[in-house]
């Protein structure tokens, strides 16, 4: 709560009243003043020094719910909550002492019993002799703003705190944390602030003794208030601040967190408003009154500042003099609403100043009524929102730039095709500069060294340039392709470098008109000038410094992306070569692996083939040693041993045949032979192994088969293999069968067994060379 004194000089007061009456239209001044009070959103109340209400406007009725008839003559304590008993006596005591109470935030009770947060400004009322006889009170409903502040604080606390200055100091009063918001508000970097006392660093001035603040911190854990701080540049600012204690798990205070917000501008605005001697006289807004015919009847200094006309120039003239010609229906519509008694709130439109320039304004228009309720005119408050509109437009443009740049960045990050990425940059730059057309030219001349090579075009179809030669190697392009920086020309035709080259000495006939010209080199990280971005517009002075910065940023992105694309192309070539080399090495490795595998399989198979006759030889030899064979049995045993010995010799010969197979020199000895002979020989060769394992070998021979053509050794080798494998994989007590059968002009030899069989997946490979299940 702040205080101030009111002027005691009644002559000054009378002068102000006289000026106010003249300003508001002479004898009609009471009506205008009453209309202003009645149309105000705030509650405007007067009371005696005993707290008895003597006046009550429509704003008070809206805020508190009581009509004037219900409340006038009653005590103002009717509006004060029961838990605020000392508030009104304190206010009255200060009023009697001649003090003014400004922006005192408190709570009041509505007619329906609900509470409303309000901000009070209370001023003493004096009689012509200067004696205080009562008080005027302005109450503003801040319930919604309080609720909105709470919601905003709850929903965006992290963002708000990041924007505000946040710093932490330890028990020794040394700063231990200093965020970017603090750097922005106070100008000190983190390195400059850490370890310093905030009071010394910011030269804190407090309306409350620091001892009181610390007492509140110890008892309540926080303190809210306003302080004056001095920035690094020496400028003093006003901040809203919250101090909060940070405690350890034992409840001991370890540090103090301060969150501050710069409210200097807001406070300065409040102070300027509070200094106004009269609402109408000193309002920053234009406050105008008019009759129902739209004729201006009053014109305050705010209107002079806003529109440029003095009161003498406009009073008595129609308000339509301020309205642009393209809005003929606007004023009749507003007057129709006023005649119906309706209020127009925050209507955004455009008005014309005295110098002819246009201004964005926000209008609030209220009916002016006589005490009898008759509408006699309107009061209009016009607020200049040009800066806000400009800020909104700048924010919109900036958002578009950020969105486009982000979109382009994402495109470039994922694009490695040079044509596409350069086209994306050209399109984005053309859009953001507002150019009629844009292009990118490589820093590469044609075979004659005269023209640059066009790479991309944006804003117009490529056909628009198809019948024109490419830009020539002239002075106007030289700075760009030399990498000398950005070239921006308001009217290129006035540049001394323009139009000096034959055969056109300027633009060819039919060429798109170019007046505004903007060119930016695209330079790689190594310093090579890759090319240039060029933009044109038929109007003069279209491109600005802001456009320069935008295009320079996009050119930097383009250079990095183009470098990356070129590196990618080089890497792809290297990768392709490496892949080809790796594929060849892999093929050679696979061939070597296959050769090794075939060698191992070959050796395993040959070992198997060698063991088969050797097993027969050892078996019969063992049986002969027992002495159980005599006569024909012994002869048959010796014959079997001899036969298998020859077969083993033949197998060794087969090893030599491998080289003959590879060279194509293997010979097969085809003879006429009885199949029974080599089948019988094969069975006899494996019989000892079968009998030793307990496997019965059964022959089923077709007697109609007399002879066939074939190599007896190779055929016997095949039958041996089949029988040996069958016996090997047939369990004890099982049966192996060899069957000879004539089928038409062919014979079929089949070997079957009662063993587990062969897995289905291996069946396609059973007869592959050197494969074994």
XYZ file of C-alpha atoms in Angstrom:
773
model
C 0.000 0.000 0.000
C 1.420 3.362 -1.028
C 0.412 6.850 -0.011
C 0.426 10.329 -1.492
C -0.968 13.813 -0.870
C -3.650 15.676 -2.809
C -3.387 19.362 -3.886
C -4.662 21.819 -1.295
C -4.938 24.808 -3.648
C -8.670 25.125 -4.440
C -7.989 27.587 -7.247
C -6.058 24.878 -9.099
C -8.922 22.492 -8.500
C -11.445 25.009 -9.861
C -9.263 25.553 -12.920
C -9.229 21.802 -13.537
C -13.003 21.634 -13.098
C -13.475 24.526 -15.514
C -11.253 22.867 -18.136
C -13.065 19.564 -17.606
C -16.479 21.243 -18.048
C -15.283 22.978 -21.212
C -13.804 19.724 -22.511
C -17.028 17.779 -21.910
C -19.361 20.203 -23.577
C -20.336 22.996 -21.182
C -23.719 22.601 -19.638
C -23.965 18.978 -20.702
C -20.826 18.100 -18.720
C -22.762 16.379 -15.901
C -24.357 14.081 -18.410
C -21.060 13.207 -20.048
C -19.337 12.647 -16.688
C -22.219 10.539 -15.458
C -22.128 8.529 -18.676
C -18.410 7.887 -18.289
C -18.873 6.773 -14.681
C -21.878 4.630 -15.553
C -20.145 3.009 -18.537
C -16.993 2.195 -16.598
C -16.271 -1.510 -16.002
C -14.896 -0.706 -12.539
C -17.020 -0.093 -9.453
C -16.974 3.645 -8.559
C -18.336 4.312 -5.064
C -18.361 7.285 -2.727
C -18.806 7.121 1.055
C -18.764 9.335 4.108
C -16.035 9.313 6.725
C -18.333 7.010 8.706
C -18.226 4.483 5.867
C -21.804 5.139 4.674
C -22.236 4.617 0.907
C -23.475 7.744 -0.906
C -23.097 6.782 -4.617
C -23.025 3.515 -6.562
C -22.433 3.110 -10.317
C -23.359 0.347 -12.761
C -19.881 -1.153 -12.473
C -20.426 -1.580 -8.718
C -23.771 -3.209 -9.418
C -22.128 -5.665 -11.839
C -19.295 -6.560 -9.459
C -21.177 -6.771 -6.130
C -24.736 -7.598 -7.236
C -26.460 -4.810 -5.269
C -28.466 -2.097 -7.029
C -27.959 1.534 -6.022
C -31.355 1.538 -4.269
C -30.340 -1.480 -2.193
C -26.963 -0.192 -1.054
C -26.917 3.626 -0.847
C -27.222 4.718 2.768
C -25.836 1.465 4.125
C -22.385 0.857 5.637
C -19.598 -0.203 3.319
C -18.727 -2.933 5.865
C -21.625 -4.850 4.328
C -19.148 -5.766 1.570
C -16.240 -6.695 3.863
C -15.691 -10.349 4.975
C -15.998 -11.041 8.690
C -12.337 -12.102 8.879
C -11.198 -8.592 7.768
C -12.541 -6.536 10.780
C -9.665 -4.034 10.906
C -9.496 -3.258 7.214
C -12.131 -0.497 6.919
C -11.112 1.347 10.133
C -7.513 1.405 8.886
C -8.608 2.734 5.477
C -10.781 5.463 7.062
C -7.968 6.434 9.416
C -5.590 6.952 6.503
C -8.238 8.916 4.587
C -8.826 11.247 7.550
C -5.093 11.845 7.577
C -5.341 12.918 3.927
C -3.598 9.890 2.407
C -4.576 8.205 -0.842
C -4.695 4.393 -1.006
C -3.673 2.893 -4.353
C -4.073 -0.635 -5.759
C -4.822 -2.249 -2.444
C -5.660 -5.883 -3.242
C -8.206 -7.529 -0.944
C -11.415 -9.607 -0.885
C -15.044 -8.474 -0.797
C -18.422 -10.209 -0.430
C -21.041 -10.141 -3.178
C -24.766 -9.991 -2.580
C -25.031 -13.742 -3.177
C -22.388 -14.416 -0.491
C -19.603 -15.328 -2.882
C -16.192 -13.721 -2.601
C -14.577 -11.492 -5.211
C -10.909 -10.449 -5.431
C -10.603 -6.703 -6.009
C -7.989 -3.969 -6.317
C -8.964 -0.769 -4.447
C -7.935 2.814 -5.078
C -9.381 5.149 -2.399
C -9.038 8.949 -2.467
C -10.224 11.592 0.030
C -13.076 13.905 -1.085
C -12.707 17.550 0.003
C -15.203 20.395 0.152
C -14.413 23.820 -1.366
C -12.645 24.762 1.889
C -10.309 21.753 1.493
C -11.854 19.782 4.336
C -12.066 16.012 3.938
C -15.749 15.074 3.943
C -15.655 11.581 2.459
C -13.916 9.239 0.074
C -14.191 8.040 -3.523
C -13.397 4.417 -4.092
C -12.609 2.608 -7.360
C -12.799 -1.191 -7.120
C -11.568 -3.362 -9.963
C -12.598 -7.030 -10.132
C -9.371 -9.023 -10.346
C -10.955 -12.413 -9.642
C -10.575 -13.655 -13.182
C -7.044 -12.328 -13.496
C -6.149 -14.001 -10.191
C -7.738 -17.243 -11.387
C -6.019 -16.947 -14.734
C -2.688 -16.276 -13.040
C -3.165 -19.361 -10.883
C -4.048 -21.534 -13.873
C -1.136 -20.168 -15.831
C 1.220 -20.737 -12.918
C -0.028 -24.302 -12.490
C -0.014 -25.184 -16.189
C 3.213 -23.514 -17.326
C 5.330 -23.140 -14.212
C 8.412 -24.621 -15.815
C 8.220 -22.308 -18.840
C 7.421 -19.263 -16.733
C 10.284 -19.932 -14.367
C 12.650 -20.483 -17.254
C 11.649 -17.080 -18.614
C 11.899 -15.401 -15.198
C 15.122 -14.812 -13.340
C 15.801 -17.754 -11.019
C 18.740 -17.754 -8.661
C 19.718 -19.658 -5.545
C 21.910 -18.539 -2.697
C 23.378 -20.617 0.079
C 23.499 -20.040 3.817
C 26.532 -17.803 3.318
C 24.421 -15.589 1.014
C 26.492 -16.562 -2.040
C 24.772 -17.198 -5.360
C 25.021 -20.856 -6.368
C 22.593 -20.905 -9.319
C 21.917 -18.230 -11.952
C 19.688 -19.070 -14.903
C 19.392 -17.604 -18.398
C 16.382 -15.543 -17.325
C 18.578 -13.854 -14.741
C 21.233 -13.220 -17.372
C 18.606 -11.701 -19.674
C 17.017 -9.472 -17.006
C 20.114 -8.330 -15.130
C 22.845 -8.569 -17.769
C 25.291 -10.517 -15.589
C 26.561 -13.830 -16.924
C 26.528 -16.922 -14.769
C 30.293 -16.688 -14.295
C 29.964 -13.081 -13.088
C 27.152 -13.867 -10.633
C 28.178 -17.136 -9.012
C 29.666 -16.705 -5.551
C 28.461 -13.097 -5.233
C 25.898 -11.797 -2.730
C 22.676 -10.965 -4.633
C 22.084 -7.869 -2.477
C 25.510 -6.490 -3.306
C 25.400 -7.556 -6.960
C 21.940 -6.094 -7.643
C 22.053 -3.284 -5.041
C 18.704 -4.387 -3.634
C 16.295 -1.730 -2.349
C 13.368 -3.096 -0.368
C 10.284 -1.298 0.995
C 10.320 -3.899 3.794
C 13.328 -4.303 6.106
C 15.353 -7.346 5.166
C 15.074 -8.551 8.783
C 11.283 -8.710 8.334
C 11.652 -10.659 5.115
C 13.932 -13.196 6.773
C 11.520 -13.482 9.694
C 8.731 -14.330 7.233
C 10.998 -16.845 5.518
C 11.737 -18.594 8.814
C 8.086 -18.680 9.893
C 6.237 -19.220 6.581
C 8.918 -20.508 4.230
C 8.370 -17.852 1.567
C 7.977 -14.127 0.939
C 6.321 -12.331 -1.980
C 6.900 -8.690 -2.715
C 8.454 -6.029 -4.891
C 12.069 -4.904 -4.914
C 14.215 -2.462 -6.810
C 17.289 -3.933 -8.450
C 20.058 -2.385 -10.526
C 21.118 -4.101 -13.731
C 24.694 -4.480 -14.908
C 24.247 -1.470 -17.215
C 23.268 0.706 -14.228
C 19.548 0.887 -15.035
C 17.291 0.415 -12.030
C 14.309 -1.904 -12.491
C 11.328 -2.957 -10.409
C 10.805 -6.677 -9.939
C 8.105 -8.856 -8.504
C 9.846 -11.510 -6.481
C 9.199 -14.635 -4.504
C 11.727 -15.844 -1.970
C 11.339 -19.439 -0.841
C 13.392 -21.498 1.565
C 15.021 -24.758 0.529
C 15.350 -27.181 3.401
C 17.155 -30.475 3.883
C 15.539 -33.680 5.105
C 15.933 -32.503 8.718
C 14.070 -29.295 8.000
C 17.127 -27.077 8.201
C 17.179 -24.150 5.793
C 20.082 -24.719 3.374
C 19.456 -22.035 0.775
C 16.999 -19.430 -0.501
C 15.442 -19.562 -3.955
C 14.553 -16.237 -5.586
C 12.283 -15.990 -8.622
C 11.963 -12.460 -10.023
C 10.125 -10.874 -12.902
C 10.836 -7.469 -14.396
C 7.645 -5.410 -13.993
C 9.271 -2.047 -14.603
C 7.202 -1.234 -17.651
C 3.984 -2.232 -15.938
C 4.833 -0.166 -12.867
C 5.797 2.829 -14.940
C 2.480 2.572 -16.760
C 0.614 2.375 -13.460
C 2.470 5.378 -12.149
C 1.662 7.375 -15.261
C -2.004 6.459 -14.925
C -2.031 7.307 -11.229
C -0.557 10.710 -11.978
C -3.524 11.620 -14.153
C -5.469 14.460 -12.559
C -8.619 13.402 -14.384
C -9.583 10.289 -16.320
C -10.708 12.138 -19.429
C -8.166 14.953 -19.337
C -5.066 12.783 -19.055
C -6.037 9.408 -20.511
C -3.559 7.927 -22.945
C -6.506 6.658 -24.957
C -8.604 8.860 -27.190
C -11.916 9.556 -25.406
C -14.495 11.117 -27.691
C -18.191 11.882 -27.271
C -20.659 12.280 -30.103
C -24.377 12.763 -30.523
C -26.738 10.324 -32.176
C -26.100 11.971 -35.544
C -22.416 11.107 -35.244
C -21.286 14.702 -34.649
C -18.216 15.036 -32.382
C -19.002 16.885 -29.119
C -15.801 16.359 -27.064
C -12.165 15.532 -27.808
C -9.536 14.801 -25.172
C -5.735 15.223 -25.373
C -5.437 11.481 -25.979
C -7.477 11.955 -29.144
C -5.203 14.832 -30.164
C -2.208 12.582 -29.791
C -3.860 9.648 -31.528
C -5.438 11.389 -34.511
C -3.395 14.593 -34.797
C -6.405 16.951 -34.814
C -6.911 19.590 -32.105
C -10.267 19.850 -30.375
C -11.061 23.083 -32.258
C -10.517 21.301 -35.584
C -12.933 18.433 -34.980
C -15.685 19.435 -32.498
C -18.910 19.966 -34.422
C -17.754 17.879 -37.375
C -18.966 14.318 -38.185
C -16.956 11.450 -36.775
C -16.926 9.897 -40.252
C -13.980 12.216 -41.022
C -11.860 9.642 -39.119
C -13.224 6.615 -40.986
C -11.566 5.287 -44.174
C -13.636 5.485 -47.367
C -13.684 1.691 -47.710
C -15.685 1.329 -44.459
C -18.895 3.298 -45.200
C -21.240 1.035 -43.215
C -19.221 0.911 -39.998
C -20.435 4.097 -38.253
C -24.171 3.648 -39.077
C -23.961 0.140 -37.641
C -22.293 1.398 -34.430
C -24.885 4.197 -34.000
C -27.706 1.697 -34.496
C -26.333 -0.408 -31.645
C -26.018 2.693 -29.432
C -29.639 3.711 -30.140
C -30.694 0.257 -28.949
C -28.729 0.821 -25.735
C -26.092 -1.762 -26.599
C -22.411 -1.391 -25.794
C -19.642 -2.076 -28.320
C -16.603 -3.678 -26.668
C -13.076 -3.888 -28.051
C -14.033 -3.515 -31.689
C -10.821 -3.592 -33.727
C -10.805 -1.435 -36.842
C -8.802 1.201 -38.740
C -9.018 5.007 -38.563
C -7.441 7.898 -40.496
C -5.070 10.415 -38.911
C -4.873 14.072 -39.826
C -1.817 13.370 -42.008
C -3.764 10.731 -43.942
C -1.969 7.753 -42.470
C -3.951 4.784 -41.169
C -3.910 3.598 -37.572
C -5.163 0.369 -35.978
C -7.481 1.071 -33.038
C -9.595 -0.868 -30.572
C -12.926 0.867 -29.894
C -15.172 0.639 -26.857
C -18.409 2.593 -27.410
C -21.090 3.100 -24.713
C -24.430 4.919 -24.761
C -24.615 8.300 -22.980
C -27.861 8.630 -21.033
C -29.654 11.404 -19.187
C -30.736 10.793 -15.594
C -34.093 9.783 -17.044
C -32.397 7.051 -19.083
C -32.787 8.762 -22.445
C -29.904 8.015 -24.828
C -28.501 11.288 -26.123
C -25.194 10.172 -27.628
C -22.211 7.912 -27.192
C -18.814 7.942 -25.495
C -16.036 6.313 -27.444
C -12.666 5.131 -26.164
C -10.149 4.473 -28.932
C -6.913 2.691 -28.119
C -3.956 2.656 -30.485
C -3.121 -1.010 -31.201
C -0.782 -0.311 -34.086
C 2.239 -1.625 -32.215
C 0.379 -4.688 -31.080
C -0.770 -5.367 -34.627
C 2.739 -4.766 -35.891
C 4.114 -7.107 -33.230
C 1.525 -9.716 -34.132
C 2.431 -9.380 -37.796
C 6.137 -9.570 -36.993
C 5.495 -12.584 -34.781
C 3.474 -14.194 -37.557
C 6.224 -13.504 -40.080
C 8.872 -14.732 -37.658
C 6.836 -17.882 -36.988
C 6.575 -18.459 -40.725
C 10.329 -18.010 -41.069
C 11.058 -20.405 -38.194
C 8.559 -22.946 -39.513
C 9.962 -22.732 -43.041
C 13.580 -22.911 -41.843
C 12.791 -25.882 -39.576
C 10.951 -27.613 -42.402
C 13.843 -26.910 -44.733
C 16.332 -28.150 -42.139
C 14.429 -31.425 -41.847
C 14.311 -31.725 -45.624
C 18.027 -31.044 -46.026
C 18.918 -33.419 -43.187
C 17.229 -36.289 -44.991
C 18.006 -35.347 -48.589
C 21.237 -36.321 -50.300
C 20.144 -35.770 -53.902
C 21.741 -32.472 -54.947
C 18.985 -31.350 -57.323
C 16.221 -31.816 -54.762
C 18.007 -30.120 -51.867
C 19.030 -27.064 -53.922
C 15.453 -26.781 -55.221
C 14.158 -26.918 -51.626
C 16.489 -24.082 -50.580
C 15.518 -21.961 -53.593
C 11.794 -22.487 -52.966
C 12.102 -21.633 -49.252
C 14.171 -18.490 -49.876
C 11.812 -17.289 -52.625
C 8.840 -17.739 -50.294
C 10.445 -16.000 -47.296
C 11.766 -13.001 -49.243
C 8.538 -12.429 -51.147
C 10.522 -12.496 -54.388
C 8.602 -12.808 -57.649
C 11.118 -15.452 -58.677
C 14.322 -17.035 -57.340
C 17.070 -19.147 -58.851
C 20.329 -20.911 -58.120
C 23.228 -20.795 -60.566
C 26.327 -22.935 -60.308
C 29.636 -21.139 -60.265
C 30.411 -22.832 -63.541
C 30.550 -21.213 -66.952
C 29.477 -22.774 -70.229
C 32.033 -24.061 -72.701
C 32.502 -20.549 -74.102
C 33.043 -19.021 -70.639
C 30.171 -16.576 -71.157
C 27.112 -17.826 -69.221
C 26.504 -19.400 -65.836
C 24.667 -22.695 -65.651
C 21.095 -22.552 -64.261
C 20.391 -25.262 -61.713
C 17.046 -24.425 -60.027
C 14.199 -21.969 -60.548
C 11.355 -21.049 -58.201
C 8.283 -18.813 -58.387
C 7.826 -19.076 -62.158
C 7.781 -22.016 -64.561
C 11.062 -22.948 -66.159
C 9.516 -22.155 -69.536
C 9.535 -18.452 -68.557
C 13.319 -18.491 -69.065
C 13.534 -21.189 -71.719
C 13.843 -18.796 -74.662
C 16.341 -16.466 -72.942
C 20.080 -17.002 -72.645
C 21.517 -17.818 -69.236
C 22.876 -14.909 -67.134
C 26.083 -13.708 -68.689
C 29.428 -13.363 -66.954
C 28.947 -9.660 -66.224
C 29.963 -7.174 -63.539
C 26.597 -7.390 -61.753
C 27.120 -11.118 -61.009
C 30.871 -10.971 -60.372
C 30.742 -10.138 -56.606
C 28.420 -13.068 -55.935
C 30.467 -15.679 -57.794
C 33.637 -14.267 -56.259
C 32.147 -14.901 -52.787
C 32.361 -11.202 -51.843
C 29.125 -11.186 -49.862
C 25.454 -10.306 -50.282
C 24.356 -7.833 -52.962
C 21.032 -6.040 -52.362
C 19.899 -3.331 -54.779
C 16.636 -1.375 -54.487
C 16.612 -0.628 -58.262
C 19.089 -2.669 -60.239
C 18.584 -0.548 -63.333
C 20.157 2.387 -61.504
C 23.283 0.420 -60.563
C 26.378 1.471 -62.596
C 27.289 -2.190 -63.140
C 23.978 -2.882 -64.885
C 23.386 -2.821 -68.646
C 26.991 -2.578 -69.796
C 27.183 -5.801 -71.818
C 26.123 -6.537 -75.368
C 23.959 -7.574 -77.040
C 21.064 -6.561 -74.744
C 22.631 -3.928 -72.485
C 20.129 -4.879 -69.795
C 17.178 -7.265 -69.758
C 16.248 -8.959 -73.046
C 12.891 -7.933 -74.466
C 10.073 -9.956 -72.899
C 12.153 -10.917 -69.861
C 10.415 -10.874 -66.477
C 10.894 -7.344 -65.104
C 13.505 -7.074 -62.351
C 13.856 -3.940 -60.252
C 14.602 -5.165 -56.726
C 17.632 -7.449 -56.814
C 19.099 -9.728 -54.127
C 22.017 -12.130 -54.557
C 23.838 -14.282 -51.986
C 26.850 -16.552 -52.625
C 26.759 -20.178 -51.473
C 30.209 -21.000 -50.087
C 31.390 -24.433 -48.970
C 33.210 -25.126 -45.735
C 36.467 -25.205 -47.670
C 35.851 -21.699 -49.035
C 34.826 -22.788 -52.529
C 32.028 -20.670 -54.056
C 29.576 -23.347 -55.157
C 27.154 -20.914 -56.762
C 24.710 -18.139 -55.979
C 21.074 -17.624 -54.978
C 19.433 -14.824 -56.981
C 16.051 -13.164 -56.405
C 14.104 -10.579 -58.335
C 10.940 -8.475 -58.017
C 9.400 -5.962 -60.420
C 8.797 -3.374 -57.668
C 11.459 -1.145 -56.187
C 12.939 -1.610 -52.689
C 11.178 -4.893 -51.902
C 14.129 -6.636 -50.268
C 15.262 -5.544 -46.796
C 18.098 -6.212 -44.392
C 15.873 -8.830 -42.763
C 15.590 -10.645 -46.088
C 19.375 -10.525 -46.378
C 19.772 -12.255 -43.012
C 17.188 -14.893 -43.896
C 18.749 -15.757 -47.241
C 22.279 -15.724 -45.808
C 21.136 -18.251 -43.203
C 19.519 -20.426 -45.876
C 22.632 -20.142 -48.054
C 24.713 -21.412 -45.125
C 22.330 -24.368 -44.750
C 22.501 -24.981 -48.480
C 26.316 -24.992 -48.510
C 26.477 -27.572 -45.707
C 23.836 -29.735 -47.378
C 25.575 -29.495 -50.757
C 28.906 -30.411 -49.136
C 27.220 -33.373 -47.478
C 25.610 -34.430 -50.748
C 28.934 -34.260 -52.571
C 30.631 -36.179 -49.766
C 27.807 -38.719 -49.897
C 28.275 -39.166 -53.637
C 32.008 -39.686 -53.125
C 31.327 -42.075 -50.251
C 28.792 -43.985 -52.382
C 31.372 -44.396 -55.131
C 33.941 -45.591 -52.613
C 31.365 -47.876 -51.001
C 30.407 -49.372 -54.371
C 34.049 -50.031 -55.173
C 34.598 -51.506 -51.700
C 31.493 -53.656 -52.042
C 32.642 -54.936 -55.433
C 36.046 -55.767 -53.970
C 34.462 -57.356 -50.909
C 32.100 -59.384 -53.116
C 35.034 -60.698 -55.154
C 36.944 -61.548 -51.979
C 33.867 -63.244 -50.573
C 33.462 -65.269 -53.764
C 37.071 -66.377 -53.634
C 36.670 -67.228 -49.943
C 33.506 -69.231 -50.656
C 35.273 -71.080 -53.473
C 38.144 -71.902 -51.115
C 35.720 -73.011 -48.410
C 33.827 -75.165 -50.895
C 37.049 -76.723 -52.136
C 38.075 -77.483 -48.552
C 34.647 -78.941 -47.780
C 34.680 -81.115 -50.908
C 38.191 -82.297 -50.025
C 37.066 -83.283 -46.511
C 33.972 -85.036 -47.848
C 36.063 -86.774 -50.488
C 38.544 -88.056 -47.910
C 35.719 -89.233 -45.633
C 34.038 -91.052 -48.506
C 37.265 -92.619 -49.736
C 37.993 -93.804 -46.167
C 34.548 -95.371 -46.088
C 35.057 -97.023 -49.470
C 38.449 -98.410 -48.418
C 37.089 -99.788 -45.143
C 34.273 -101.732 -46.853
C 36.419 -104.391 -48.639
C 38.984 -104.301 -45.823
C 36.229 -105.221 -43.372
C 35.282 -108.215 -45.535
C 38.899 -109.337 -45.781
C 39.443 -109.068 -42.019
C 36.143 -110.837 -41.314
C 36.839 -113.856 -43.513
C 40.449 -114.015 -42.380
C 39.308 -114.091 -38.735
C 36.850 -116.923 -39.504
C 39.528 -118.902 -41.356
C 41.817 -118.581 -38.317
C 39.196 -120.318 -36.174
C 39.729 -123.493 -38.242
C 36.012 -124.010 -38.706
C 36.154 -123.809 -42.520
C 37.227 -126.800 -44.596
C 36.974 -127.806 -48.179
C 34.608 -125.728 -50.281
C 33.932 -123.244 -47.410
C 37.613 -122.491 -47.112
C 37.928 -122.072 -50.881
C 34.932 -119.670 -50.870
C 36.524 -117.719 -48.020
C 39.839 -117.383 -49.905
C 37.970 -116.348 -53.039
C 36.111 -113.642 -51.063
C 39.343 -112.374 -49.546
C 40.970 -112.299 -52.975
C 37.965 -110.538 -54.512
C 37.919 -107.799 -51.848
C 41.667 -107.391 -52.084
C 41.261 -106.763 -55.794
C 38.359 -104.368 -55.053
C 40.544 -102.475 -52.611
C 43.255 -102.309 -55.213
C 40.628 -101.054 -57.593
C 39.591 -98.348 -55.103
C 43.153 -97.193 -54.911
C 43.077 -97.098 -58.669
C 39.906 -95.014 -58.322
C 41.841 -92.445 -56.347
C 43.992 -92.031 -59.367
C 40.835 -91.847 -61.444
C 39.889 -88.618 -59.674
C 42.478 -86.747 -61.668
C 41.246 -88.535 -64.780
C 37.691 -87.398 -63.965
C 38.861 -83.800 -63.569
C 40.762 -83.949 -66.843
C 38.021 -85.967 -68.594
C 40.248 -88.992 -69.195
C 38.412 -91.603 -67.039
C 37.731 -94.882 -68.886
C 34.827 -97.226 -68.070
C 35.246 -100.923 -68.936
C 31.872 -101.925 -70.422
C 31.274 -105.726 -70.563
C 28.438 -108.171 -70.930
C 27.891 -109.620 -67.472
C 25.352 -111.446 -65.338
C 24.058 -109.094 -62.583
C 23.885 -112.075 -60.230
C 27.636 -112.230 -60.228
C 28.428 -108.750 -58.920
C 25.373 -108.744 -56.603
C 26.478 -112.102 -55.123
C 30.008 -110.811 -54.783
C 28.823 -107.661 -52.979
C 26.582 -109.702 -50.623
C 29.398 -112.092 -49.779
C 31.710 -109.160 -49.134
C 29.394 -107.651 -46.492
C 28.034 -110.874 -45.010
C 30.615 -111.093 -42.196
C 29.774 -107.583 -41.066
C 26.039 -108.372 -41.218
C 26.365 -111.617 -39.271
C 28.549 -109.917 -36.665
C 25.846 -107.275 -36.099
C 22.955 -109.744 -36.195
C 21.447 -108.364 -39.402
C 19.912 -110.767 -41.930
C 20.789 -110.147 -45.610
C 18.104 -111.355 -48.057
C 18.450 -111.677 -51.849
C 15.487 -111.639 -54.240
C 16.763 -112.305 -57.738
C 14.772 -112.265 -60.992
C 15.962 -115.409 -62.896
C 14.821 -113.866 -66.148
C 17.714 -111.449 -66.081
C 20.598 -113.068 -67.988
C 23.053 -110.302 -68.838
C 23.497 -106.563 -68.965
C 26.128 -104.130 -70.254
C 28.193 -102.397 -67.638
C 31.438 -102.026 -65.754
C 31.403 -104.912 -63.221
C 33.836 -103.203 -60.868
C 31.847 -99.946 -60.753
C 28.522 -101.786 -60.340
C 29.901 -104.006 -57.566
C 31.270 -100.862 -55.874
C 27.803 -99.306 -55.946
C 26.102 -102.394 -54.493
C 28.822 -102.602 -51.773
C 28.176 -99.029 -50.792
C 24.401 -99.471 -50.620
C 24.629 -102.729 -48.634
C 27.317 -101.410 -46.280
C 25.285 -98.303 -45.501
C 22.128 -100.365 -44.986
C 23.856 -102.754 -42.552
C 25.534 -99.831 -40.748
C 22.236 -98.071 -40.010
C 20.036 -101.171 -39.374
C 19.662 -102.199 -35.728
C 20.334 -105.737 -34.464
C 17.694 -108.222 -35.557
C 16.856 -106.154 -38.589
C 16.786 -107.093 -42.252
C 18.566 -105.824 -45.341
C 17.122 -106.812 -48.708
C 18.674 -106.624 -52.186
C 16.256 -107.120 -55.037
C 16.967 -107.639 -58.782
C 13.982 -107.134 -61.093
C 13.513 -106.749 -64.842
C 11.296 -103.827 -65.848
C 10.625 -103.707 -69.600
C 14.016 -103.375 -71.289
C 15.834 -102.319 -68.099
C 16.777 -103.955 -64.815
C 16.267 -102.396 -61.384
C 18.450 -103.170 -58.400
C 16.996 -102.001 -55.066
C 18.534 -102.175 -51.589
C 16.179 -101.634 -48.640
C 16.470 -102.026 -44.900
C 14.448 -101.816 -41.693
C 16.620 -99.038 -40.243
C 15.639 -95.460 -39.342
C 15.886 -94.282 -42.950
C 17.164 -90.960 -44.331
C 15.856 -87.528 -43.319
C 13.541 -86.027 -45.985
C 15.676 -82.857 -46.194
C 18.705 -84.934 -47.257
C 16.970 -87.056 -49.901
C 17.697 -84.584 -52.767
C 21.450 -84.951 -51.981
C 21.671 -88.746 -51.566
C 23.336 -89.283 -54.914
C 25.475 -86.161 -54.902
C 29.154 -86.893 -55.276
C 30.930 -87.420 -51.929
C 27.773 -86.703 -49.843
C 27.011 -88.892 -46.813
C 23.922 -88.849 -44.589
